[in-house]
Every structure is written in C-alpha cells, then in structure tokens.
PDB file of C-alpha atoms in Angstrom:
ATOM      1  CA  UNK A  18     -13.616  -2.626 -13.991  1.00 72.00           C
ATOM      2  CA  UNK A  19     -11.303   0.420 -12.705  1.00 84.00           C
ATOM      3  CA  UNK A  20     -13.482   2.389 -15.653  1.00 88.00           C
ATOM      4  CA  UNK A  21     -16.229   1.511 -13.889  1.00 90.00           C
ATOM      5  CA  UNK A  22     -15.313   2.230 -10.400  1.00 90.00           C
ATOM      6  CA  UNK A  23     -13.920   5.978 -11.732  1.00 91.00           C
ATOM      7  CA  UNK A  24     -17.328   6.302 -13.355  1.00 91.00           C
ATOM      8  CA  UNK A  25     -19.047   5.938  -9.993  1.00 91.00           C
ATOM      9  CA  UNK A  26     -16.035   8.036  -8.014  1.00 92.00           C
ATOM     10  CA  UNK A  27     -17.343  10.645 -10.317  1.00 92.00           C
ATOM     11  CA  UNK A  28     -20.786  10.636 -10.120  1.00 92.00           C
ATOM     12  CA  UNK A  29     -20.589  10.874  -6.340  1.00 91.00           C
ATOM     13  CA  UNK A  30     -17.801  13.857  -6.253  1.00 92.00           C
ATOM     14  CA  UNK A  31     -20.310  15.537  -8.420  1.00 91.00           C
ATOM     15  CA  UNK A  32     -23.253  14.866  -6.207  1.00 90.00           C
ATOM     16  CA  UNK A  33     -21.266  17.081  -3.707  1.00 87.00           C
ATOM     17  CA  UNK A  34     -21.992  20.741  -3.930  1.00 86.00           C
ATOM     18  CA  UNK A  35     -18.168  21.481  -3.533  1.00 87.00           C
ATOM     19  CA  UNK A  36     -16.750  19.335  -5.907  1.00 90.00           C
ATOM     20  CA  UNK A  37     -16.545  18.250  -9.570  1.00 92.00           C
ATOM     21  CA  UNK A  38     -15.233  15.706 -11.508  1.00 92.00           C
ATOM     22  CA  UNK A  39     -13.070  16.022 -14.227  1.00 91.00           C
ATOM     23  CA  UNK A  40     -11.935  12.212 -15.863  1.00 91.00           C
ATOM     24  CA  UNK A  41      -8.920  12.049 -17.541  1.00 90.00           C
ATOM     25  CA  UNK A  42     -10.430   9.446 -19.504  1.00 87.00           C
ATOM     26  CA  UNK A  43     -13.974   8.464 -19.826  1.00 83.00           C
ATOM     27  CA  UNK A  44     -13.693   5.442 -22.776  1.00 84.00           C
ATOM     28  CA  UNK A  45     -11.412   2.302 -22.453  1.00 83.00           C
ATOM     29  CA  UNK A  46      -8.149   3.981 -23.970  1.00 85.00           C
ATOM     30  CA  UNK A  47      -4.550   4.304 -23.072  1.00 85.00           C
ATOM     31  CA  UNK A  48      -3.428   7.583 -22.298  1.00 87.00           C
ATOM     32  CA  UNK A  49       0.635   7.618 -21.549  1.00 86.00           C
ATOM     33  CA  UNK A  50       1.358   8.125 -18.031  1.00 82.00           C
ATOM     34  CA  UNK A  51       2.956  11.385 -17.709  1.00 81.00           C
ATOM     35  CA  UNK A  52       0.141  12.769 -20.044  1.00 87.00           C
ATOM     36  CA  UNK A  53      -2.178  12.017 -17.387  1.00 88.00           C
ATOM     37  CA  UNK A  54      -1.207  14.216 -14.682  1.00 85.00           C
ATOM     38  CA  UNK A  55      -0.353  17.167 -17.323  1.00 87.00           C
ATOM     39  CA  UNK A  56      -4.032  16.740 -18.044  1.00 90.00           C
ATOM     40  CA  UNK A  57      -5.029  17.232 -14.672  1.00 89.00           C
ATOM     41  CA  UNK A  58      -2.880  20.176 -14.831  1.00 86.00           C
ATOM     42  CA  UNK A  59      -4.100  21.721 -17.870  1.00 87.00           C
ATOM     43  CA  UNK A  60      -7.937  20.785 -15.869  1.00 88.00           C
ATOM     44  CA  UNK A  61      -6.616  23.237 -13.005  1.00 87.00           C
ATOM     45  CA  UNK A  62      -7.452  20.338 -10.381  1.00 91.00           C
ATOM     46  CA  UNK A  63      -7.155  21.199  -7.037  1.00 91.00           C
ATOM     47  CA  UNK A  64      -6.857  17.129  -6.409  1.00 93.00           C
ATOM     48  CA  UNK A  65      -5.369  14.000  -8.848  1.00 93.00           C
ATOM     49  CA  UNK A  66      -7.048  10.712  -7.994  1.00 93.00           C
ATOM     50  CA  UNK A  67      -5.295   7.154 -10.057  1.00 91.00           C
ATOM     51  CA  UNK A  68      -7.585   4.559  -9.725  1.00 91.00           C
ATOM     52  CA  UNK A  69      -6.010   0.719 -10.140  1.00 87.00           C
ATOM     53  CA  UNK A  70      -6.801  -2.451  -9.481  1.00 85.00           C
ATOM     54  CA  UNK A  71      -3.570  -4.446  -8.306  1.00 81.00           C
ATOM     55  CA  UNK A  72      -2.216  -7.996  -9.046  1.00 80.00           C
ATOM     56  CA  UNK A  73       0.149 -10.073  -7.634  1.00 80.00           C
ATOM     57  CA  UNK A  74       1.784 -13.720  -7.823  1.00 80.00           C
ATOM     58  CA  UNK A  75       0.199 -14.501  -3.927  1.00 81.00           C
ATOM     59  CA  UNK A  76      -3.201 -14.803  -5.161  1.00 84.00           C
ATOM     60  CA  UNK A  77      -3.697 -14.671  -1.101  1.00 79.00           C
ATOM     61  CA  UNK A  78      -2.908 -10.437  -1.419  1.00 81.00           C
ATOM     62  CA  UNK A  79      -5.934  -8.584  -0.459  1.00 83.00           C
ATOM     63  CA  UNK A  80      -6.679  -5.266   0.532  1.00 83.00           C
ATOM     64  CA  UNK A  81      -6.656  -1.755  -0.621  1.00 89.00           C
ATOM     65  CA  UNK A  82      -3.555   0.619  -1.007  1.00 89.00           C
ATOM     66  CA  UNK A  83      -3.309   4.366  -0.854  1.00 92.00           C
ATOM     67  CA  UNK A  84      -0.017   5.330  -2.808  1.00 92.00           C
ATOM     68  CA  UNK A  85       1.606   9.200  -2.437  1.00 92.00           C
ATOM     69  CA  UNK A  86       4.951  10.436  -4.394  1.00 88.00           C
ATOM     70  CA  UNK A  87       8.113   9.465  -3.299  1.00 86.00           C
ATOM     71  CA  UNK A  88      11.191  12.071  -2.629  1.00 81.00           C
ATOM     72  CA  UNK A  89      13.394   9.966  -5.165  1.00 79.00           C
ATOM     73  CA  UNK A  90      10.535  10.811  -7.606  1.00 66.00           C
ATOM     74  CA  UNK A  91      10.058  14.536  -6.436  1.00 67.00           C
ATOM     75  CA  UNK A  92      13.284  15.101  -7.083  1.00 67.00           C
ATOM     76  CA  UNK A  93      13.710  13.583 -10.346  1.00 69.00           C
ATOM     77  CA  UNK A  94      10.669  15.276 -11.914  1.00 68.00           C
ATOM     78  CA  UNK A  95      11.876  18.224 -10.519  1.00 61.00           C
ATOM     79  CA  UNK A  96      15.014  17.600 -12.760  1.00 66.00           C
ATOM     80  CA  UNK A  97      13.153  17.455 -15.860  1.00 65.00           C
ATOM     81  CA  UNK A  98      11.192  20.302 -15.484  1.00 59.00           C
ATOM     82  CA  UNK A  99      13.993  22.825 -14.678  1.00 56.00           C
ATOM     83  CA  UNK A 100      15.783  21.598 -17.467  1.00 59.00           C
ATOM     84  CA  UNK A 101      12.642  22.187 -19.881  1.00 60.00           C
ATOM     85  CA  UNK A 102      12.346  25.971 -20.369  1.00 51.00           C
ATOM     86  CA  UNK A 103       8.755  26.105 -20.889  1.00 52.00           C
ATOM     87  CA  UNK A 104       7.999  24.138 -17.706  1.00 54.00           C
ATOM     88  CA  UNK A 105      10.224  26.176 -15.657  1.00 53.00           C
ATOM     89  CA  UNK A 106       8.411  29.929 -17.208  1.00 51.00           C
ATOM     90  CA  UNK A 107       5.372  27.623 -16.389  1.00 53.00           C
ATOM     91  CA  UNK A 108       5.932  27.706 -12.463  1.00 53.00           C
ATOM     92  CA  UNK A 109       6.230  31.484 -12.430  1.00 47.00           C
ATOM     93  CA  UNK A 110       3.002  32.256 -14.077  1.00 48.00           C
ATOM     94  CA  UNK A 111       4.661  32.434 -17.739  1.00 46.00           C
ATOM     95  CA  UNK A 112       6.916  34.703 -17.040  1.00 46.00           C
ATOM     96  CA  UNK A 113      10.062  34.343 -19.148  1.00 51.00           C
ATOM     97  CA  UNK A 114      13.203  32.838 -17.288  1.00 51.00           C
ATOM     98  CA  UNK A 115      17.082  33.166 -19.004  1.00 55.00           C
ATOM     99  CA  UNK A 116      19.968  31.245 -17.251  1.00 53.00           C
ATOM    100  CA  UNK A 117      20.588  33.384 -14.298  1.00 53.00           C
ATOM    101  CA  UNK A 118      16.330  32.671 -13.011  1.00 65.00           C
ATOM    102  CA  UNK A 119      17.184  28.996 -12.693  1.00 66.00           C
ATOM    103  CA  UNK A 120      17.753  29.665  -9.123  1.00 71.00           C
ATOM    104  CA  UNK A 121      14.590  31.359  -8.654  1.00 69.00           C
ATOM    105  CA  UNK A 122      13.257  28.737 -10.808  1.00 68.00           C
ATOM    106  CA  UNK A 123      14.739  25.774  -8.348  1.00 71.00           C
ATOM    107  CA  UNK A 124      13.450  27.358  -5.169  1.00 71.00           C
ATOM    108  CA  UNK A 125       9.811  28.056  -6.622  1.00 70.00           C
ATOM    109  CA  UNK A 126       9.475  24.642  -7.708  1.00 71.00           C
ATOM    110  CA  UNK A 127      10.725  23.067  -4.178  1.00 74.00           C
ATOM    111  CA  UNK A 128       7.993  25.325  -2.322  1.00 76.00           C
ATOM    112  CA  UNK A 129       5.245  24.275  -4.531  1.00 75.00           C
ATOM    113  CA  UNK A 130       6.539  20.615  -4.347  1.00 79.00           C
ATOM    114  CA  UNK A 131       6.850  20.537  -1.414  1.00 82.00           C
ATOM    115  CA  UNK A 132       3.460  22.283  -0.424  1.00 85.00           C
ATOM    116  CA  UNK A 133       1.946  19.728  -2.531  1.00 87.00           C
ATOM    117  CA  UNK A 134       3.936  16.863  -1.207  1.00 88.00           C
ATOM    118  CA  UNK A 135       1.986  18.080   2.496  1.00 90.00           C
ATOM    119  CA  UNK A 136      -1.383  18.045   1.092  1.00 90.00           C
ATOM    120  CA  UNK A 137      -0.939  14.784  -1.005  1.00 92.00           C
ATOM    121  CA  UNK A 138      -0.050  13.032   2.765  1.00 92.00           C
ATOM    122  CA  UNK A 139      -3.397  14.464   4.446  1.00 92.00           C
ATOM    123  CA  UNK A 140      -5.249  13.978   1.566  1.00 93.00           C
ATOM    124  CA  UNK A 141      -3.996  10.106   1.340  1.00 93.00           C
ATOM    125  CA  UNK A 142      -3.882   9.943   4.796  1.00 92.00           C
ATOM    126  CA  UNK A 143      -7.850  10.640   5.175  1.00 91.00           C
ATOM    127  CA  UNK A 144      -8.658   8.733   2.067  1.00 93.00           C
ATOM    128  CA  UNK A 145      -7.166   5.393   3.667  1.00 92.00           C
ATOM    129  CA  UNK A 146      -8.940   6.176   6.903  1.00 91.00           C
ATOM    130  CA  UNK A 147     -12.593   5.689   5.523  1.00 90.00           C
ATOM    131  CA  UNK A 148     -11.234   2.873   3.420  1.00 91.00           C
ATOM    132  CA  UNK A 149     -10.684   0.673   6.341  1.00 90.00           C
ATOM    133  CA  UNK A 150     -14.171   1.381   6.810  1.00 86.00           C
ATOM    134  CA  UNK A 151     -15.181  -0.647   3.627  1.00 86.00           C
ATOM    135  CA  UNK A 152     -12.642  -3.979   3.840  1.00 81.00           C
ATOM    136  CA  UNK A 153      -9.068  -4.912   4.638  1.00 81.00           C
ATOM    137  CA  UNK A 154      -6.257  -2.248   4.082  1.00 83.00           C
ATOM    138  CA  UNK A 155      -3.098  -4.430   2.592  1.00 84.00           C
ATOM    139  CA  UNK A 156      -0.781  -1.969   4.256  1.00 83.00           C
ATOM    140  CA  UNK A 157      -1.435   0.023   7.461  1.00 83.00           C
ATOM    141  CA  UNK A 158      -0.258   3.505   6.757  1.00 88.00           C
ATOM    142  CA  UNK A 159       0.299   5.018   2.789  1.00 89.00           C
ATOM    143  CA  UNK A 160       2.667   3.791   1.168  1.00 89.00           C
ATOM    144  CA  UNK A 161       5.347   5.898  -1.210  1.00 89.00           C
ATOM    145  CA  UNK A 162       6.261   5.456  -4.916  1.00 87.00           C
ATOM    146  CA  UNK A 163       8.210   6.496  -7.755  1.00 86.00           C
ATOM    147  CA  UNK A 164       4.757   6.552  -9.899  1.00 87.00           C
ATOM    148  CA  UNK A 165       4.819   8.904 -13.049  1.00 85.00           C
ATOM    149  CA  UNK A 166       1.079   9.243 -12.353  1.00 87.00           C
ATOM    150  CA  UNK A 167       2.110  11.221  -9.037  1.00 87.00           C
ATOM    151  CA  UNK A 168       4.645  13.678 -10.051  1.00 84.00           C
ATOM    152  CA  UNK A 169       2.822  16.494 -10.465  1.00 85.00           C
ATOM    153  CA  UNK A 170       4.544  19.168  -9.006  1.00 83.00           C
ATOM    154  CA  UNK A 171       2.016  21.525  -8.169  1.00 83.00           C
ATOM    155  CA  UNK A 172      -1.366  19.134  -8.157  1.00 88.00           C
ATOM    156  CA  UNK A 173      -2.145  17.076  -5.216  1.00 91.00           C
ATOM    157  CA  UNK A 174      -2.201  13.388  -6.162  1.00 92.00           C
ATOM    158  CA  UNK A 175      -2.495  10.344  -4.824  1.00 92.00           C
ATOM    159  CA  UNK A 176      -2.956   6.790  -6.434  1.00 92.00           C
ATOM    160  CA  UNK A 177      -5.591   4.336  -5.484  1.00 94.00           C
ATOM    161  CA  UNK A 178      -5.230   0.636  -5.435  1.00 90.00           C
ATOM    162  CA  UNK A 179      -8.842  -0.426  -5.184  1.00 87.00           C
ATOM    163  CA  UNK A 180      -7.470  -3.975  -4.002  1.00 85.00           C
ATOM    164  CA  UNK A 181      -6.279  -7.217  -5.749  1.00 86.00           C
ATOM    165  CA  UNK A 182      -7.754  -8.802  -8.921  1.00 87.00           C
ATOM    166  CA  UNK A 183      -5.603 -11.771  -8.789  1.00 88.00           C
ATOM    167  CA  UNK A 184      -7.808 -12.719  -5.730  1.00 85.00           C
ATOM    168  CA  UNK A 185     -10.844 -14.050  -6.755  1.00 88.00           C
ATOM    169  CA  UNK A 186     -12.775 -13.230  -3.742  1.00 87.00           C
ATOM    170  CA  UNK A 187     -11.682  -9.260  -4.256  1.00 85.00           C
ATOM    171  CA  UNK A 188     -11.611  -9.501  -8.253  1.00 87.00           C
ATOM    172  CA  UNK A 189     -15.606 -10.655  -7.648  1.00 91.00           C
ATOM    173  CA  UNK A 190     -16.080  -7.074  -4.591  1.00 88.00           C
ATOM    174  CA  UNK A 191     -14.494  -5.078  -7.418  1.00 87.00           C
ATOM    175  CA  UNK A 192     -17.141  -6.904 -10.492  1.00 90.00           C
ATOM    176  CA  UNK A 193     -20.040  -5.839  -7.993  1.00 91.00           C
ATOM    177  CA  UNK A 194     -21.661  -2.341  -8.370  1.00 90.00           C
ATOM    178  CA  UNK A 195     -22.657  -2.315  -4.929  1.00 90.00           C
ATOM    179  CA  UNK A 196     -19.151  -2.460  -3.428  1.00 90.00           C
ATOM    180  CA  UNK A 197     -17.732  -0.279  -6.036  1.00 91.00           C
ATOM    181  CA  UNK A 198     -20.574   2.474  -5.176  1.00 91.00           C
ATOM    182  CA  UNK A 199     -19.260   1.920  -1.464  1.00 91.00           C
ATOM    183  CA  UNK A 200     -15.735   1.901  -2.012  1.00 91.00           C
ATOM    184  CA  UNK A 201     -16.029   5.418  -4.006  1.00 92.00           C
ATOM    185  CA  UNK A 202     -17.783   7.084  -0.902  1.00 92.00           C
ATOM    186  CA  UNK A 203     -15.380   6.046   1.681  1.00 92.00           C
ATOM    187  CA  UNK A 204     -12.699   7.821  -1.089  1.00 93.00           C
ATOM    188  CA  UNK A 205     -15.077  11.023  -1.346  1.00 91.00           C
ATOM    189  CA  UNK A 206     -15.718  11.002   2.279  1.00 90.00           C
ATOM    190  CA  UNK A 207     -11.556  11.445   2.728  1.00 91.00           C
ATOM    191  CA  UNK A 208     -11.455  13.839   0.376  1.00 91.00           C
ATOM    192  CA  UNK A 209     -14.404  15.232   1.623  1.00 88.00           C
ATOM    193  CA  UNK A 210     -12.934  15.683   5.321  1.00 86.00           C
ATOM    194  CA  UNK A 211      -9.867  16.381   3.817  1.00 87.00           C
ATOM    195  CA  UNK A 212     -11.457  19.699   2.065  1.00 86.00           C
ATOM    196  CA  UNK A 213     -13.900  20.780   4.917  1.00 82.00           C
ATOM    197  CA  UNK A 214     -10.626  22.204   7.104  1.00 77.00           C
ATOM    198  CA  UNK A 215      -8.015  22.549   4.628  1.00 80.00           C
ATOM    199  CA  UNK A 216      -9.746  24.030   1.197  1.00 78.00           C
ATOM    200  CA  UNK A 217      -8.135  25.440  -1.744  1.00 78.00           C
ATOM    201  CA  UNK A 218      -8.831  29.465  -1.629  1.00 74.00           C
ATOM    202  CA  UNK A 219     -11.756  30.105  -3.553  1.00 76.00           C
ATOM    203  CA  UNK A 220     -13.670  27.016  -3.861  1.00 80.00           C
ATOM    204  CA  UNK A 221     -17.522  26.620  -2.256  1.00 81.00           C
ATOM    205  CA  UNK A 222     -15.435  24.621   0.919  1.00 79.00           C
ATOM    206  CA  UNK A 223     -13.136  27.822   1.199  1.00 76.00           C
ATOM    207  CA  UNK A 224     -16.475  30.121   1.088  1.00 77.00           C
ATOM    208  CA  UNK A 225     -18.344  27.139   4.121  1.00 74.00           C
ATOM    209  CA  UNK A 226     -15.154  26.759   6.056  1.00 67.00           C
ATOM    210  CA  UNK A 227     -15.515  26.103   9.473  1.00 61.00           C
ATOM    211  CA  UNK A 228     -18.896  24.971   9.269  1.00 61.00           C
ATOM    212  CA  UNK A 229     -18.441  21.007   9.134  1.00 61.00           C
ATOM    213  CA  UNK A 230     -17.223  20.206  12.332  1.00 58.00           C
ATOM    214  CA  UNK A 231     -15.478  16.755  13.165  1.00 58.00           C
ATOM    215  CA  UNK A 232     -12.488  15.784  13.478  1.00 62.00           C
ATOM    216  CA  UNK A 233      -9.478  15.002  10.630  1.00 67.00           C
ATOM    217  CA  UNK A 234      -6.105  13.160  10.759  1.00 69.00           C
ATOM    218  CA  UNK A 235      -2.336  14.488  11.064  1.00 76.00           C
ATOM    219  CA  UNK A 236       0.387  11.988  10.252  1.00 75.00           C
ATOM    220  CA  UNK A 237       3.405  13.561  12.342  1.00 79.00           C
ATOM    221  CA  UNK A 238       6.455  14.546   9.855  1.00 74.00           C
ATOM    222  CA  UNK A 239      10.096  14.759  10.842  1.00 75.00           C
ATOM    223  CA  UNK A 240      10.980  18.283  12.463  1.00 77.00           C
ATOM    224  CA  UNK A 241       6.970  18.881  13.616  1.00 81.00           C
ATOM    225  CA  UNK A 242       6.457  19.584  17.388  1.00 87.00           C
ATOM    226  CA  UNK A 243       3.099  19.484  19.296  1.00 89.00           C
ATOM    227  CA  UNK A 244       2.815  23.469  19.206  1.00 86.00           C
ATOM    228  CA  UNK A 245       3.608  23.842  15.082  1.00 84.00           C
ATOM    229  CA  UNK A 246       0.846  21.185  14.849  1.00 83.00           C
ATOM    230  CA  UNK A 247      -1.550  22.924  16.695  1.00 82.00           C
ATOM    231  CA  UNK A 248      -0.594  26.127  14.880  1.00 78.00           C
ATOM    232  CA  UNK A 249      -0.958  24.484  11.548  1.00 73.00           C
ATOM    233  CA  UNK A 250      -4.556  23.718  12.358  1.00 70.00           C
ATOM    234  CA  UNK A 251      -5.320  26.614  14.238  1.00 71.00           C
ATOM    235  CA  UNK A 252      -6.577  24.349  17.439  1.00 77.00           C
ATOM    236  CA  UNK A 253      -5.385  24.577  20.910  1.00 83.00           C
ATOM    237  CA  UNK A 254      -2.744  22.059  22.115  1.00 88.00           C
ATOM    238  CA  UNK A 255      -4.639  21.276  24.795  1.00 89.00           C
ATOM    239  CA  UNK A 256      -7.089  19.872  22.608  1.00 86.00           C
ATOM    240  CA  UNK A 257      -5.305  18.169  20.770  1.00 89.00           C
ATOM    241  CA  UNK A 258      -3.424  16.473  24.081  1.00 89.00           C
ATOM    242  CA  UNK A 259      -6.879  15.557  25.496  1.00 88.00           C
ATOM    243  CA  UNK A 260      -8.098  14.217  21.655  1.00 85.00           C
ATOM    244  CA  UNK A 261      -5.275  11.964  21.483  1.00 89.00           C
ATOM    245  CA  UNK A 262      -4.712  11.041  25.268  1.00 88.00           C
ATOM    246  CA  UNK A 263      -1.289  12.439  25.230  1.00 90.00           C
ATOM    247  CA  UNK A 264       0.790  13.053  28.408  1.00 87.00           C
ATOM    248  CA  UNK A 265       2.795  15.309  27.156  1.00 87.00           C
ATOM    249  CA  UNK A 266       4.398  17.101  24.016  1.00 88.00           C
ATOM    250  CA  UNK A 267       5.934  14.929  23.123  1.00 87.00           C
ATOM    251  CA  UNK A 268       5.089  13.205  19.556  1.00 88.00           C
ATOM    252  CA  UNK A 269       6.721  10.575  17.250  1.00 86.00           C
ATOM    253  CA  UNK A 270       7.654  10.608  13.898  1.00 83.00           C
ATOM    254  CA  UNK A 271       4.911   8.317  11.817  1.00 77.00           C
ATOM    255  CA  UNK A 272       2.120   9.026  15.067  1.00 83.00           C
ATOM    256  CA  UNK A 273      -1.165   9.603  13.777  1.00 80.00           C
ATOM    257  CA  UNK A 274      -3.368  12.172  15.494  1.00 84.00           C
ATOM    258  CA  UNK A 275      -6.638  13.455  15.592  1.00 81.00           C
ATOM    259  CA  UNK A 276      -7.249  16.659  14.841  1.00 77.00           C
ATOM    260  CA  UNK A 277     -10.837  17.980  16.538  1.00 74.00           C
ATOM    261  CA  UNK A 278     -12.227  20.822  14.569  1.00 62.00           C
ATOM    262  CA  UNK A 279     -14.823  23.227  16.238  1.00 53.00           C
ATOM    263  CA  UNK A 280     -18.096  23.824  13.718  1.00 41.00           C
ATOM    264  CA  UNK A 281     -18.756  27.889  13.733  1.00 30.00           C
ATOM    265  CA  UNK A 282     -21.961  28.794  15.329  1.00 28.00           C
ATOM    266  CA  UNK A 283     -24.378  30.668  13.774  1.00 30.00           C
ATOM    267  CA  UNK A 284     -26.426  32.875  15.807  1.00 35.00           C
ATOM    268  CA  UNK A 285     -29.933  33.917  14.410  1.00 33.00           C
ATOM    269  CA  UNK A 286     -31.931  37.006  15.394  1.00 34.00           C
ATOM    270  CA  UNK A 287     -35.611  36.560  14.921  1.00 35.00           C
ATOM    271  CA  UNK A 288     -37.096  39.906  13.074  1.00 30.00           C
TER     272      UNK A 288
END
C-alpha cells in the first residue's frame, strides 16, 4: 500500500520539469532505518520524503500527519557523527580533521543542522497545507519526532503519515488508486510551492525563480520579528501586514503567515 502510494509520489515529482525522483526502495524489502536517509545522502537529494501508513488501538484515529526532526534527535545524531571520524571529514567536504578540528567540526555541523532543520519546517509546513485539501489532518500543525528516518543532518526530510490503516474507512482511501494519485499531488504541490521561492542553487527552480507567483507559508520561530521575516523572504512588511491582516508587528510564536510572492514580469519587444 505505502509502495504503492511512493510509486505514484514518484511518477508525479517526475512529471515536473524541476524535479526527480529518486526511491530508496522500489520492491517490497526492508532497508534499516538509518540506511535510508544515508541513501538519500549518497543520492545528493535536495529533499527526503518517508511515506507511512499509521495504526493505532482507537480504530476511530483518522487523518494525515506531517512529521519533522525533533531537537532531542538533532542533537543526538549530531553526537554520533562527531564522534565517527569519517562522518565528521564528511561535513567539510573530505577534508581530513585530527582532534583539535572537532570544534570546527561541531560548529559546521550545527549550521548545516540547523539550516536544514529551517527548510524541513517550510517544507512540512507547505506539504500539510495542501493535505488538508485532500481529507482530515489528525493534528493541526507538524508534529516533531525522534525518527531515525529524519536525522539527516544536511538533507531536508520530513516523514509522511498518509493516515490510519487501523480505520477501515481510511485503510479502504489508502487501497484506492484514485485517492492515492490525489493524496501524492497535494504532497508535490507543497513541495512544489515550497521550491518555487526557496530553491536549492542550481536546480531548474533556482534557474525560473521568481516566475511562479502565489503565495507560501511561514510558521513564526522563537527569536523572529516581523522585519527578519520580511527580510528572509525578500517582501515588504507592509505586505506581509496587509496579507495577514495584522495591526501591527507584532507576531506570535507558532503564528502561521502568508507569505505573498510577486511573479517577475517579462517584458517582450516585438522585432
């Protein structure tokens, strides 16, 4: 069932110029968990997707789930990897590190952890968004995790419970192509809008930037203000007050906000 539903994820991330699907597996096999994000890794993603389908003992649990890395499991992985030499040469471009780099080592990884952490949020964040366009979320906002799946410390990931197959009613949504086809473009059309204003340099969205117009989601983060949103995302505060109805400049911890972004115009002159 969640082979099936990847399948189809795939086929429509492929269908989109800027994309391209790479499945960690693409037979019904086990792969061990923290050899699944290494092979994103190793697949130079610029995104890591975990498909599930859920269970529960309330049979009455419905809804889909949008999962992101937890600190507690940021900083454990981060742990293991100084401690591994290889891993640690790994996050300087294999450059070889002796005892005294470990500091270097330790800051590096927390500012591409910590980048990633960022991107994982908006990337979740707009994923969950078109979701709720398709059925029931079971939780409001993403939710955090200690997932092995997640802890890759320079990949964006985010883990997808498709909803609840102890529920018959959603074990039968998740059985039907139809639904499944549906469900995969609400996820492609978050990753989609995630990518048209935020894409990794040198990609086609990088090379069409600007050109998409719309609008994309900001979940507020402890320690951001009004202005170092609006510089983030390069658009005027005032836009962003009149976007979101907003009195002031003042914004809340957990407040989502939209983000308007202006399409660039392209002039033509006839020959």
């Amino acid at each position: 069932m969640t082979l099936a539903a990847a399948r189809e994820l795939a086929a429509q991330i492929n269908a989109d110029p800027g994309m391209q699907a790479f499945l960690v597996r693409d037979r019904d096999v086990f792969i061990p968990l923290d050899q699944r994000y290494m092979i994103a890794r190793e697949a130079q993603a610029d995104l890591f997707i975990s498909l599930h389908a859920d269970a529960a003992h309330n049979r009455a649990a419905s809804g889909a789930s949008v999962y992101v890395l937890s600190l507690r499991g940021a900083s454990s992985e981060a742990a293991r990897w100084l401690a591994d030499q290889e891993n640690a040469a790994d996050l300087v471009g294999g450059v070889e590190l002796d005892a005294r780099d470990k500091n270097l080592a330790a800051v590096l990884l927390d500012l591409s952890q910590n980048a990633t952490m960022r991107v994982s949020d908006d990337v979740a964040s707009e994923v969950l968004a078109a979701l709720k366009q398709v059925g029931k979320a079971h939780k409001p906002q993403i939710e955090r995790a200690n997932f092995v799946v997640l802890r890759s410390p320079d990949v964006p990931s985010m883990l997808v419970e498709a909803g609840f197959i102890s529920n018959p009613g959603e074990e039968a949504k998740l059985s039907d192509p139809a639904y499944r086809s549906r469900m995969a473009a609400a996820i492609v059309s978050g990753v989609r809008g995630y990518f048209a204003n935020q894409a990794p340099p040198g990609t086609w969205y990088a090379a069409h930037q600007g050109q998409f117009g719309g609008s994309r989601q900001h979940v507020v983060s402890r320690g951001e203000t009004l202005s170092l949103i609006a510089a983030r995302h390069g658009v005027p505060m005032n836009t962003i007050r009149t976007a979101n109805k907003l009195k002031g400049d003042t914004v809340r911890i957990g407040e989502r906000l939209t983000i308007p972004m202006a399409a660039t115009t392209v002039a033509s002159l006839p020959e």
